[in-house]
Amino acid sequence: MANTNEKKGMLIDVQPLKSKQEVNELIEALGMSTNGLRDQLLFKLGISTGLRCGDLVALTVEQVKGKSSFKIREGKTKKERTVYLNSLMADIADYIDTLPIGTVYLFPSRKGDSHVSTTQAYRIIAKAGEMIGNSSIGTHTMRKTFGYTYYQATKDVATLMEIFNHSSQKITLRYIGITEESIENSIKSISFF
């Protein structure tokens, strides 16, 4: 998935973060912004749930407050999915405590009564990527990082394909950055007889 970098006019091949160190460096960079807590939570939710950016920014406080899971109808596919928040409940609660009473959206825009736009979310995440010297980071990095991490932990591409609503395992593996070389290396490491 490529994005155009508006500053340089070049195409960016957005990639997953493949190590906890990279993830933690980006979380730290996000925390340095004016809205650090918000930006960190947006990223943590993205890499922990695999939701598309459009679905993330449109989350409401009511959907997530005090909940370990919730159901969402994904914007792109219109399919219902359960999202699990167990590991983020404390972060969500701490962040919600900083919001003005009556705030509707979890990630409210400073302009008007809506939520942060996907374009603004991209700018936030790409800027943090630049801060850590990684120019292949965008909003899709969150979803791809979720997929890559899930796959590395479980090797369950069939379930990941279902989570992502992809039509084939090949699409899912290519999407999360499992290259032909890594597939070849994994096959070479197996003894069949």
CSV table of C-alpha atoms in Angstrom, one decimal:
chain,number,residue,atom,x,y,z
A,1,MET,CA,0.0,0.0,0.0
A,2,ALA,CA,1.7,3.2,-1.1
A,3,ASN,CA,1.0,6.7,0.0
A,4,THR,CA,2.1,10.0,-1.6
A,5,ASN,CA,4.3,12.0,0.7
A,6,GLU,CA,2.9,15.5,0.1
A,7,LYS,CA,6.1,17.3,1.2
A,8,LYS,CA,8.5,15.4,-1.2
A,9,GLY,CA,6.0,14.3,-3.8
A,10,MET,CA,7.3,10.7,-3.6
A,11,LEU,CA,5.6,7.4,-3.2
A,12,ILE,CA,6.0,5.8,0.3
A,13,ASP,CA,5.7,2.0,0.7
A,14,VAL,CA,4.1,1.9,4.2
A,15,GLN,CA,5.5,-1.0,6.2
A,16,PRO,CA,4.7,-2.7,9.6
A,17,LEU,CA,6.9,-2.1,12.6
A,18,LYS,CA,8.6,-5.5,13.1
A,19,SER,CA,10.0,-5.2,16.6
A,20,LYS,CA,8.9,-4.0,20.0
A,21,GLN,CA,11.8,-1.6,20.0
A,22,GLU,CA,10.5,0.1,16.9
A,23,VAL,CA,7.0,0.2,18.3
A,24,ASN,CA,8.2,1.7,21.6
A,25,GLU,CA,10.3,4.3,19.8
A,26,LEU,CA,7.3,5.4,17.8
A,27,ILE,CA,5.1,5.5,20.9
A,28,GLU,CA,7.7,7.7,22.6
A,29,ALA,CA,7.9,10.0,19.6
A,30,LEU,CA,4.1,10.3,19.5
A,31,GLY,CA,4.2,11.3,23.2
A,32,MET,CA,6.3,14.4,22.4
A,33,SER,CA,3.6,16.1,20.5
A,34,THR,CA,1.1,18.7,21.9
A,35,ASN,CA,-1.5,16.0,22.1
A,36,GLY,CA,0.8,13.2,23.1
A,37,LEU,CA,-1.6,11.1,25.1
A,38,ARG,CA,-4.2,11.2,22.4
A,39,ASP,CA,-1.6,10.4,19.6
A,40,GLN,CA,-0.1,7.5,21.7
A,41,LEU,CA,-3.6,6.0,22.3
A,42,LEU,CA,-4.6,6.3,18.7
A,43,PHE,CA,-1.4,4.3,17.7
A,44,LYS,CA,-1.7,1.8,20.5
A,45,LEU,CA,-5.4,1.1,19.6
A,46,GLY,CA,-4.4,0.8,15.9
A,47,ILE,CA,-1.6,-1.8,16.5
A,48,SER,CA,-3.7,-3.7,19.2
A,49,THR,CA,-6.9,-4.0,17.2
A,50,GLY,CA,-6.0,-3.9,13.5
A,51,LEU,CA,-8.9,-1.5,12.8
A,52,ARG,CA,-8.6,0.7,9.8
A,53,CYS,CA,-7.8,4.3,10.5
A,54,GLY,CA,-11.2,5.6,9.5
A,55,ASP,CA,-12.8,3.2,12.0
A,56,LEU,CA,-10.3,4.2,14.7
A,57,VAL,CA,-10.8,8.0,14.5
A,58,ALA,CA,-14.6,7.6,14.5
A,59,LEU,CA,-14.7,5.7,17.8
A,60,THR,CA,-16.8,7.3,20.5
A,61,VAL,CA,-16.1,7.5,24.2
A,62,GLU,CA,-19.2,5.5,24.8
A,63,GLN,CA,-18.0,2.6,22.6
A,64,VAL,CA,-14.9,2.0,24.7
A,65,LYS,CA,-15.3,3.5,28.2
A,66,GLY,CA,-14.9,0.8,30.8
A,67,LYS,CA,-15.2,-2.0,28.2
A,68,SER,CA,-12.9,-5.0,27.5
A,69,SER,CA,-14.5,-5.5,24.1
A,70,PHE,CA,-17.1,-4.0,21.8
A,71,LYS,CA,-18.7,-4.7,18.4
A,72,ILE,CA,-18.1,-2.4,15.4
A,73,ARG,CA,-19.4,-2.4,11.9
A,74,GLU,CA,-16.3,-1.7,9.8
A,75,GLY,CA,-16.7,1.2,7.5
A,76,LYS,CA,-15.1,-0.3,4.4
A,77,THR,CA,-16.5,-3.8,4.5
A,78,LYS,CA,-19.7,-3.1,6.5
A,79,LYS,CA,-19.0,-6.4,8.4
A,80,GLU,CA,-19.5,-6.6,12.1
A,81,ARG,CA,-16.5,-7.5,14.2
A,82,THR,CA,-15.6,-7.8,17.9
A,83,VAL,CA,-12.7,-5.6,19.0
A,84,TYR,CA,-10.8,-6.6,22.2
A,85,LEU,CA,-9.4,-3.9,24.5
A,86,ASN,CA,-8.2,-5.9,27.5
A,87,SER,CA,-4.6,-4.7,27.4
A,88,LEU,CA,-5.6,-1.1,26.8
A,89,MET,CA,-8.3,-0.5,29.3
A,90,ALA,CA,-6.1,1.4,31.7
A,91,ASP,CA,-4.7,3.6,29.0
A,92,ILE,CA,-8.2,4.3,27.6
A,93,ALA,CA,-9.5,5.2,31.1
A,94,ASP,CA,-6.5,7.5,31.8
A,95,TYR,CA,-7.0,9.3,28.5
A,96,ILE,CA,-10.8,9.6,28.8
A,97,ASP,CA,-10.2,11.3,32.2
A,98,THR,CA,-8.3,14.1,30.3
A,99,LEU,CA,-11.3,14.8,28.0
A,100,PRO,CA,-13.9,17.5,28.7
A,101,ILE,CA,-17.1,16.0,30.1
A,102,GLY,CA,-19.6,15.3,27.3
A,103,THR,CA,-16.9,14.7,24.7
A,104,VAL,CA,-18.5,12.4,22.1
A,105,TYR,CA,-15.5,11.2,20.0
A,106,LEU,CA,-12.6,9.4,21.6
A,107,PHE,CA,-10.3,11.4,19.3
A,108,PRO,CA,-12.1,14.8,19.0
A,109,SER,CA,-11.0,17.3,16.4
A,110,ARG,CA,-9.9,20.7,17.7
A,111,LYS,CA,-12.0,22.1,14.8
A,112,GLY,CA,-15.7,21.7,15.2
A,113,ASP,CA,-17.7,18.8,16.8
A,114,SER,CA,-16.2,16.0,14.7
A,115,HIS,CA,-13.3,13.6,15.2
A,116,VAL,CA,-9.7,13.8,14.0
A,117,SER,CA,-9.6,13.2,10.2
A,118,THR,CA,-7.7,10.3,8.7
A,119,THR,CA,-5.5,12.8,6.9
A,120,GLN,CA,-4.6,14.4,10.3
A,121,ALA,CA,-4.0,10.9,11.8
A,122,TYR,CA,-1.6,10.2,8.9
A,123,ARG,CA,0.2,13.5,9.5
A,124,ILE,CA,0.6,12.7,13.2
A,125,ILE,CA,1.9,9.2,12.6
A,126,ALA,CA,4.2,10.1,9.7
A,127,LYS,CA,5.7,13.0,11.6
A,128,ALA,CA,6.5,10.6,14.5
A,129,GLY,CA,8.0,8.2,12.0
A,130,GLU,CA,10.3,11.0,10.7
A,131,MET,CA,11.3,11.7,14.3
A,132,ILE,CA,12.7,8.2,14.7
A,133,GLY,CA,14.2,8.2,11.2
A,134,ASN,CA,11.6,5.9,9.5
A,135,SER,CA,10.0,7.3,6.4
A,136,SER,CA,7.9,4.2,5.7
A,137,ILE,CA,5.4,4.9,8.4
A,138,GLY,CA,1.8,6.0,7.8
A,139,THR,CA,-1.7,5.1,9.2
A,140,HIS,CA,-1.6,1.7,7.5
A,141,THR,CA,1.5,0.9,9.6
A,142,MET,CA,-0.8,0.4,12.5
A,143,ARG,CA,-3.0,-2.2,10.8
A,144,LYS,CA,0.1,-3.9,9.2
A,145,THR,CA,1.9,-4.0,12.6
A,146,PHE,CA,-1.1,-5.7,14.2
A,147,GLY,CA,-1.1,-8.2,11.4
A,148,TYR,CA,2.6,-8.8,11.4
A,149,THR,CA,2.8,-9.2,15.2
A,150,TYR,CA,-0.3,-11.5,15.2
A,151,TYR,CA,1.1,-13.7,12.5
A,152,GLN,CA,4.6,-13.9,14.1
A,153,ALA,CA,3.0,-14.9,17.4
A,154,THR,CA,0.5,-17.4,16.0
A,155,LYS,CA,1.4,-18.3,12.4
A,156,ASP,CA,-2.3,-18.4,11.9
A,157,VAL,CA,-2.8,-16.7,8.6
A,158,ALA,CA,-6.3,-18.1,8.1
A,159,THR,CA,-7.7,-16.3,11.2
A,160,LEU,CA,-5.7,-13.1,10.3
A,161,MET,CA,-7.3,-13.3,6.9
A,162,GLU,CA,-10.7,-13.4,8.5
A,163,ILE,CA,-9.9,-10.4,10.9
A,164,PHE,CA,-8.7,-8.4,7.9
A,165,ASN,CA,-11.6,-9.5,5.6
A,166,HIS,CA,-9.1,-10.4,2.9
A,167,SER,CA,-10.1,-12.8,0.1
A,168,SER,CA,-6.9,-14.9,0.2
A,169,GLN,CA,-4.0,-15.8,2.5
A,170,LYS,CA,-1.6,-14.6,-0.2
A,171,ILE,CA,-3.0,-11.1,0.0
A,172,THR,CA,-2.8,-11.2,3.8
A,173,LEU,CA,0.9,-12.3,3.8
A,174,ARG,CA,1.9,-9.7,1.2
A,175,TYR,CA,-0.1,-7.0,3.2
A,176,ILE,CA,1.8,-7.6,6.4
A,177,GLY,CA,5.2,-7.7,4.8
A,178,ILE,CA,6.0,-11.4,4.8
A,179,THR,CA,8.2,-11.5,1.8
A,180,GLU,CA,9.0,-14.3,-0.5
A,181,GLU,CA,12.5,-14.5,1.1
A,182,SER,CA,11.1,-15.0,4.6
A,183,ILE,CA,8.6,-17.6,3.4
A,184,GLU,CA,11.5,-19.4,1.7
A,185,ASN,CA,13.7,-19.2,4.8
A,186,SER,CA,10.9,-20.6,7.0
A,187,ILE,CA,10.4,-23.6,4.6
A,188,LYS,CA,14.1,-24.3,4.5
A,189,SER,CA,14.2,-24.5,8.3
A,190,ILE,CA,11.7,-27.3,8.4
A,191,SER,CA,12.8,-30.9,8.2
A,192,PHE,CA,10.2,-33.0,6.4
A,193,PHE,CA,11.9,-36.4,6.9
